[in-house]
Amino acid sequence: MADLHGLAQALKQLDDQLVNCMRCGMCQAVCPVFAQTGRETDVTRGKLALLEGLADELLKDPDAVNDTLNRCLMCGTCQANCPSGVKVLDIFFQARAILTGYYGLSPVKKAIFRGMLANPRLFNALSFIGARFQFLFTKKADELLGSSCARFQAPLIADRHFNTLAATSLHARTGSLNTPAGTSGLRAAFFPGCVVDKMYPSVGLAVIKALNHHGVGVYLPANQACCGIPVLSSGDRQGFNRLVEQNVKLFADADCTALVTPCASCTATIKELWPEFYDGSADIGAELRRLAEKTMDISEFLVDRCGVAVFEPVPGASVTYHDPCHLKNSLGITRQPRQLLESAGAHLQEMEDAGTCCGCGGTFNIYHYETSKKIGSHKADCIVASGASTVTTSCPACMMQITDLLSRRQSGIGVRHVVEVYADRL
Amino acid sequence: MAQPNIQDSLVRDFAALVGAEFVMTGEADRYAYSYDAAALPPVMPGCVVRPGSTEELGRVVSLCNHHGVPLIVRGAGTNLSGGTIPQHGGVVVLTNRLTRIVEINEEDLYAVVEPGVITARLAAEVAKRGLFYPPDPGSQTVSTIGGNVAENAGGLRGLKYGVTKDYVMGVEFFDVEGQLIKGGSKTVKCVTGLNLPGLMVGSEGALGVFSRITLRLIPPPQSARSMMAVFASIRAASETVAAIIAAKILPATLELMDNFTIRTVESFRRAGLPTEAAALLLIEVDGHPAQVADDAVKVEQICRENGSETVTVARNAEERNAIWQARRDALPALAKLKPTCVLEDATVPRSRIPAMIQALQEISREYRLPIGTFGHAGDGNLHPTILTDRRDKEEMERVERAVAAIFERAVALDGTLSGEHGIGIAKARFLEQEVGAATIGYNQRLKAAVDPKNILNPGKMV
Ligand SMILES: Cc1cc2nc3c(=O)[nH]c(=O)nc-3n(C[C@H](O)[C@H](O)[C@H](O)COP(=O)(O)OP(=O)(O)OC[C@H]3O[C@@H](n4cnc5c(N)ncnc54)[C@H](O)[C@@H]3O)c2cc1C
Ligand code: SF4
Ligand code: SF4
Ligand code: SF4
């Protein structure tokens, strides 16, 4: 599909969705990227207009359109606030796939998406090796946060303060689990997600502890693959299909009430993107939809299904909560994580703009680090201003981004997942 | 890369002035400034410039004039009349780096702002200091003060509190040569010289480029009460509007929704609106608590006397919010029915609202187009919203004829083409119908005198 006309024809299939944008411009109020750059090409309205321009062959510059599409966090804030109900993320995912088809997937991405992510054994082995040797390249930056930064100039790492890969990943610690329902009569399939597995095993352990405490049986199969969002975001539909098939096979015949995840991105991906975007050849549609329906954010599951225990307030220390985009905008979940914190006896101190994006946005953070940092800097200001000693959230990717932000400031504020705070009291 | 009417040398001059990163000439960048919120075909500018200070803004203006290149100032690009579409190419000048609130004066009750300040941000800053800036266009979370003044934007509170023009005390703007012109002052009274603020309000970027605006602030009302009245006929609803005003009560807000809009909003949110009702009035009275209590009782009584079956008075913030949510939902709900909505703002004297509503129903039938009507009944400013699909050529032609018919009827009812959205490109050709050829000639001579090369937003309004 190397010609522009062909590209335009392919984009025409988005026409029915693109035309719903009435160009009212209300998305300017909410788009975090636009807030930083002030450029119309960085706000939803502009991106949709450009796609339409390309489809109508009024524009001849696919590179620029591709570029603007990638300057998006896929946070869904615009979609959640669009008066016209434009399915922005849908359009962007599809457009990215069409453009990736036009350009071809870069060899590096191909290697990662189809080689590594689709091959959990290899992914695990590589992270295992990485965890052993990362000390060579990194130095400790902040003791409290356990973050590190690059020892040497490394282009991808830049001056980030990141959490290193855990010495022992979650799967290495727990192995696979398959326990029967306890007192609750419930059984949960557990999808930790890559970041929890490899970077924040403590979050995964907290999930298991909470499930055990509530008498919920746990099904945690080995060799889970990535949920696929980074792959889909890069427009690799084929790679995405493969990951979905792999995961569906693992979870399909588990006899479970729910599939729980502590990762907002994974929850939204499984619930919404799997059914919507899987277009592979395997006949898994029904199973996939059943799984999607069952998928729940961990705090949603604990609060709505298990009936959480309520603990005495912890005096002094207060926590604040950051709403991950994928939980708030895509699934509308904002109450349960807060309720979980309060039942843990934490004093919840709301920050301003708790629901605005932290600026991570998956690969956005890699390709547009400066903008990402500026968006995050506002988040960090709000966190600090809340006066809380710990910031909590429901997404490990947000935890990484916020850790980077706070570590850079040496703010003395801890970063935790809500389920960790709850598990502490059990 | 720049379009023919922009010379490379001009682009270089801009870059030297404002910094290369704030001059955009790429195709995609220019395309992103080819449209606004009006359902009109896009036209590409030759380049886009973002000055970082008012001094730079003035220099940009004089450079454009020197080269005889069209200049289109753009705030948030939310106008509904094509006012920022670069009809004849040229340079789009963005004000979104000119966002300083220069001063909020709590003693003398005014604020001085740069043109790119977002309306809702100003309102919030002012409210923090216990003061009130009333104009609240539906687009206030993104629209700019410069755009509001240039369009004389109104809002839900227009009936009691007036529109943008009622708050503009002073303007500073650049003439085409980039000289700074000042009009008005920080005093409550001012009759020095020509009434330049009066001239510039609603000038749609065609007479000068705002660099600073002084706005009047007022003390906020101490309390408010909202209610929703249900009517079995539009006539009864609009007679109620007249009766409320005749009883010397001036609600802050008095909004009307027709049956089509009610049903659409209800299927959108399922908030329990009466779908059989021919019309709803949403009313808010505000002011001193004793007065509010008094007014609320009277309004309720007037509604009942005029045939309203049910009047619901909000007892708390939640119920009050539910009432206004219904109004806020009107546009989004209609917008979701069809891909394109053409939002008009024909305005008639209040007493003519029943006639206008009837005309709209006839037009809807005649041109076979769904039209939802809601709007500011209190000030006669209706928003007939035509639902369509801009890809359907045949239907869009019918829309165009329907729009012409709406204007014709409004003018015949002693009304006007636009209550708040401006003329822009969308309504330019209907202007003569309302004001006559001589008036247009006068406007054109005025424009020619201050902008001899016709560079300021050419092709708009006059
Ligand atoms: C969802 C929605 C709801 C709306 N609700 C209302 C409403 O309730 N009431 C209402 O009145 N309007 C409403 N509008 C219309 C629109 O928002 C207003 O006209 C608003 O004032 C435009 O502001 P802007 O900053 O977007 O200006 P733009 O659209 O960018 O520009 C509007 C005009 O102002 C000129 N201009 C901008 N800045 C300057 C400057 N510095 N100097 C000189 N000229 C300048 C431009 O050249 C143009 O002619 C609505 C629009 C939308 C999309
Ligand atoms: S808010 Fe929605 S309809 Fe309005 S411009 Fe943005 S995407 Fe388009
Ligand atoms: S998804 Fe987020 S970053 Fe992307 S356009 Fe929408 S609001 Fe902006
Ligand atoms: S969303 Fe992120 S963390 Fe979750 S599985 Fe996918 S890549 Fe891993």
Short mmCIF file of N, CA and C in Angstrom, two decimals, chain A residues 15-30 34 37-41 45-47 49-50 52-53 56 58-61 64-65 68 82-86, chain B residues 1 21 24 26-29 31-33 35-38 42 44 50 74-78 94 96 138-142 268 331-333 335-336 338-341 389-391:
data_model
loop_
_atom_site.label_atom_id
_atom_site.label_comp_id
_atom_site.label_asym_id
_atom_site.label_seq_id
_atom_site.Cartn_x
_atom_site.Cartn_y
_atom_site.Cartn_z
N ASP A 15 -14.46 7.07 7.51
CA ASP A 15 -15.32 8.20 7.18
C ASP A 15 -16.55 8.35 8.08
N ASP A 16 -17.27 7.23 8.28
CA ASP A 16 -18.51 7.29 9.07
C ASP A 16 -18.24 7.76 10.48
N GLN A 17 -17.05 7.46 10.98
CA GLN A 17 -16.74 7.90 12.35
C GLN A 17 -16.18 9.31 12.35
N LEU A 18 -15.35 9.61 11.34
CA LEU A 18 -14.73 10.94 11.30
C LEU A 18 -15.76 12.06 11.17
N VAL A 19 -16.82 11.77 10.41
CA VAL A 19 -17.78 12.83 10.12
C VAL A 19 -18.54 13.27 11.38
N ASN A 20 -18.52 12.45 12.42
CA ASN A 20 -19.22 12.83 13.66
C ASN A 20 -18.58 13.98 14.40
N CYS A 21 -17.34 14.28 14.10
CA CYS A 21 -16.71 15.42 14.76
C CYS A 21 -17.27 16.69 14.17
N MET A 22 -17.92 17.49 15.01
CA MET A 22 -18.54 18.72 14.49
C MET A 22 -17.60 19.90 14.62
N ARG A 23 -16.34 19.64 14.95
CA ARG A 23 -15.32 20.70 15.01
C ARG A 23 -15.65 21.79 16.03
N CYS A 24 -16.34 21.40 17.10
CA CYS A 24 -16.74 22.41 18.08
C CYS A 24 -15.54 22.92 18.87
N GLY A 25 -14.49 22.10 18.94
CA GLY A 25 -13.28 22.55 19.63
C GLY A 25 -13.30 22.38 21.13
N MET A 26 -14.36 21.74 21.66
CA MET A 26 -14.44 21.60 23.11
C MET A 26 -13.32 20.70 23.65
N CYS A 27 -12.74 19.87 22.81
CA CYS A 27 -11.64 19.01 23.26
C CYS A 27 -10.41 19.82 23.67
N GLN A 28 -10.33 21.06 23.22
CA GLN A 28 -9.18 21.89 23.61
C GLN A 28 -9.11 22.06 25.13
N ALA A 29 -10.25 21.95 25.79
CA ALA A 29 -10.27 22.19 27.23
C ALA A 29 -9.64 21.04 28.00
N VAL A 30 -9.61 19.85 27.40
CA VAL A 30 -9.24 18.68 28.20
C VAL A 30 -7.99 17.94 27.73
N PHE A 34 -2.37 19.10 24.14
CA PHE A 34 -2.67 20.45 23.65
C PHE A 34 -2.37 21.49 24.73
N THR A 37 1.29 22.23 24.31
CA THR A 37 1.86 22.75 23.07
C THR A 37 1.02 23.85 22.45
N GLY A 38 -0.30 23.85 22.70
CA GLY A 38 -1.16 24.87 22.10
C GLY A 38 -1.28 24.77 20.60
N ARG A 39 -0.90 23.63 20.03
CA ARG A 39 -0.98 23.49 18.57
C ARG A 39 -2.21 22.68 18.19
N GLU A 40 -2.95 23.20 17.23
CA GLU A 40 -4.19 22.54 16.81
C GLU A 40 -3.93 21.11 16.33
N THR A 41 -2.76 20.85 15.76
CA THR A 41 -2.46 19.49 15.31
C THR A 41 -2.33 18.52 16.49
N ARG A 45 -9.50 17.56 17.64
CA ARG A 45 -10.14 18.16 16.47
C ARG A 45 -9.17 18.25 15.30
N GLY A 46 -7.95 18.69 15.57
CA GLY A 46 -6.96 18.84 14.52
C GLY A 46 -6.57 17.49 13.93
N LYS A 47 -6.38 16.51 14.80
CA LYS A 47 -5.98 15.19 14.31
C LYS A 47 -7.07 14.58 13.44
N ALA A 49 -9.31 16.22 11.77
CA ALA A 49 -9.37 16.98 10.53
C ALA A 49 -8.26 16.52 9.58
N LEU A 50 -7.08 16.29 10.12
CA LEU A 50 -5.97 15.86 9.27
C LEU A 50 -6.25 14.49 8.65
N GLU A 52 -9.09 13.30 7.98
CA GLU A 52 -10.09 13.49 6.94
C GLU A 52 -9.45 14.12 5.70
N GLY A 53 -8.55 15.07 5.94
CA GLY A 53 -7.86 15.70 4.83
C GLY A 53 -7.07 14.69 4.01
N ASP A 56 -9.48 12.51 2.08
CA ASP A 56 -10.06 13.23 0.94
C ASP A 56 -9.00 13.67 -0.06
N LEU A 58 -6.87 15.88 0.24
CA LEU A 58 -6.59 17.32 0.27
C LEU A 58 -5.19 17.54 0.84
N LEU A 59 -4.72 16.53 1.56
CA LEU A 59 -3.38 16.60 2.16
C LEU A 59 -2.51 15.55 1.49
N LYS A 60 -1.23 15.90 1.34
CA LYS A 60 -0.35 14.96 0.66
C LYS A 60 0.82 14.57 1.54
N ASP A 61 0.66 14.79 2.83
CA ASP A 61 1.82 14.62 3.71
C ASP A 61 1.52 13.61 4.83
N ALA A 64 3.45 13.83 8.24
CA ALA A 64 3.02 14.81 9.25
C ALA A 64 1.79 14.29 9.99
N VAL A 65 0.90 13.64 9.26
CA VAL A 65 -0.31 13.12 9.91
C VAL A 65 0.06 12.01 10.88
N THR A 68 1.46 13.54 14.01
CA THR A 68 0.48 14.10 14.94
C THR A 68 -0.26 12.98 15.67
N CYS A 82 -16.38 14.47 24.83
CA CYS A 82 -16.80 15.00 23.53
C CYS A 82 -18.32 15.09 23.44
N PRO A 83 -18.85 16.30 23.22
CA PRO A 83 -20.31 16.44 23.16
C PRO A 83 -20.92 15.63 22.02
N SER A 84 -20.15 15.38 21.00
CA SER A 84 -20.71 14.71 19.84
C SER A 84 -20.52 13.20 19.92
N GLY A 85 -19.91 12.73 20.98
CA GLY A 85 -19.74 11.29 21.15
C GLY A 85 -18.82 10.65 20.12
N VAL A 86 -17.83 11.40 19.65
CA VAL A 86 -16.90 10.82 18.67
C VAL A 86 -16.06 9.73 19.34
N MET B 1 7.28 25.97 0.70
CA MET B 1 6.13 25.33 1.30
C MET B 1 4.95 26.30 1.46
N GLU B 21 10.11 28.49 15.79
CA GLU B 21 9.22 27.42 16.25
C GLU B 21 7.76 27.88 16.31
N MET B 24 4.41 28.46 11.48
CA MET B 24 4.12 27.15 10.89
C MET B 24 3.78 27.30 9.42
N GLY B 26 4.17 24.23 7.31
CA GLY B 26 3.94 22.88 6.77
C GLY B 26 2.48 22.69 6.38
N GLU B 27 2.28 21.80 5.44
CA GLU B 27 0.94 21.58 4.91
C GLU B 27 -0.04 21.16 6.02
N ALA B 28 0.37 20.20 6.82
CA ALA B 28 -0.52 19.67 7.86
C ALA B 28 -0.84 20.76 8.89
N ASP B 29 0.19 21.52 9.28
CA ASP B 29 -0.02 22.58 10.26
C ASP B 29 -1.01 23.62 9.73
N TYR B 31 -3.23 23.14 7.44
CA TYR B 31 -4.56 22.53 7.29
C TYR B 31 -5.33 22.60 8.61
N ALA B 32 -4.59 22.48 9.72
CA ALA B 32 -5.24 22.48 11.03
C ALA B 32 -5.82 23.85 11.40
N TYR B 33 -5.57 24.86 10.58
CA TYR B 33 -6.18 26.17 10.83
C TYR B 33 -7.06 26.60 9.65
N TYR B 35 -10.25 25.60 9.32
CA TYR B 35 -11.67 25.45 9.66
C TYR B 35 -11.92 26.07 11.03
N ASP B 36 -13.18 26.21 11.36
CA ASP B 36 -13.56 26.52 12.75
C ASP B 36 -14.82 25.73 13.05
N ALA B 37 -15.63 26.20 14.01
CA ALA B 37 -16.75 25.36 14.43
C ALA B 37 -17.96 25.47 13.50
N ALA B 38 -17.87 26.27 12.46
CA ALA B 38 -18.98 26.38 11.51
C ALA B 38 -18.92 25.21 10.53
N PRO B 42 -13.32 23.84 4.44
CA PRO B 42 -12.06 24.40 4.91
C PRO B 42 -11.32 25.16 3.80
N MET B 44 -7.25 26.72 3.31
CA MET B 44 -5.93 26.75 3.94
C MET B 44 -5.34 28.15 4.00
N ARG B 50 2.40 32.55 15.79
CA ARG B 50 1.98 32.64 17.20
C ARG B 50 2.83 33.64 17.96
N ARG B 74 -7.07 34.50 15.36
CA ARG B 74 -7.81 33.33 15.81
C ARG B 74 -7.58 33.12 17.30
N GLY B 75 -8.68 33.02 18.04
CA GLY B 75 -8.59 32.68 19.45
C GLY B 75 -8.65 31.17 19.55
N ALA B 76 -9.81 30.63 19.97
CA ALA B 76 -9.93 29.18 20.09
C ALA B 76 -10.56 28.57 18.83
N GLY B 77 -10.96 29.40 17.90
CA GLY B 77 -11.58 28.85 16.68
C GLY B 77 -12.90 28.15 16.95
N THR B 78 -13.68 28.67 17.89
CA THR B 78 -14.96 28.02 18.19
C THR B 78 -16.15 28.79 17.62
N LEU B 94 -2.37 33.46 15.85
CA LEU B 94 -2.97 32.85 17.04
C LEU B 94 -2.71 33.72 18.27
N ASN B 96 -3.06 32.36 21.32
CA ASN B 96 -3.02 31.48 22.50
C ASN B 96 -1.69 31.47 23.27
N GLY B 138 -21.58 29.01 25.90
CA GLY B 138 -21.50 27.56 26.07
C GLY B 138 -20.10 27.03 25.82
N SER B 139 -19.30 27.81 25.12
CA SER B 139 -17.94 27.38 24.78
C SER B 139 -16.92 27.92 25.77
N GLN B 140 -17.36 28.42 26.91
CA GLN B 140 -16.45 29.19 27.78
C GLN B 140 -15.22 28.43 28.28
N THR B 141 -15.27 27.12 28.30
CA THR B 141 -14.07 26.41 28.77
C THR B 141 -12.93 26.52 27.77
N VAL B 142 -13.22 26.90 26.53
CA VAL B 142 -12.14 27.05 25.54
C VAL B 142 -12.10 28.42 24.87
N PHE B 268 -31.09 10.46 25.65
CA PHE B 268 -29.64 10.56 25.85
C PHE B 268 -29.26 10.28 27.30
N LEU B 331 -27.36 20.44 23.34
CA LEU B 331 -26.52 20.38 22.15
C LEU B 331 -25.85 19.01 21.97
N PRO B 332 -25.20 18.49 23.02
CA PRO B 332 -24.59 17.16 22.85
C PRO B 332 -25.59 16.09 22.43
N ALA B 333 -26.77 16.13 23.00
CA ALA B 333 -27.74 15.09 22.66
C ALA B 333 -28.16 15.21 21.20
N ALA B 335 -26.43 16.62 18.89
CA ALA B 335 -25.24 16.39 18.07
C ALA B 335 -25.02 14.91 17.81
N LYS B 336 -25.49 14.08 18.73
CA LYS B 336 -25.25 12.65 18.57
C LYS B 336 -26.23 11.98 17.62
N LYS B 338 -27.14 12.95 14.54
CA LYS B 338 -26.68 12.96 13.16
C LYS B 338 -25.25 13.49 13.14
N PRO B 339 -24.48 13.17 12.10
CA PRO B 339 -23.09 13.60 12.08
C PRO B 339 -22.90 15.12 12.16
N THR B 340 -23.73 15.87 11.45
CA THR B 340 -23.48 17.30 11.38
C THR B 340 -24.63 18.06 12.02
N CYS B 341 -24.34 19.06 12.84
CA CYS B 341 -25.44 19.91 13.24
C CYS B 341 -25.14 21.35 12.94
N ASP B 389 -26.05 15.66 7.54
CA ASP B 389 -24.79 14.96 7.30
C ASP B 389 -24.08 15.73 6.20
N ARG B 390 -22.94 16.34 6.56
CA ARG B 390 -22.33 17.24 5.58
C ARG B 390 -21.87 16.52 4.32
N ARG B 391 -21.84 15.19 4.33
CA ARG B 391 -21.44 14.47 3.12
C ARG B 391 -22.57 14.36 2.11
#
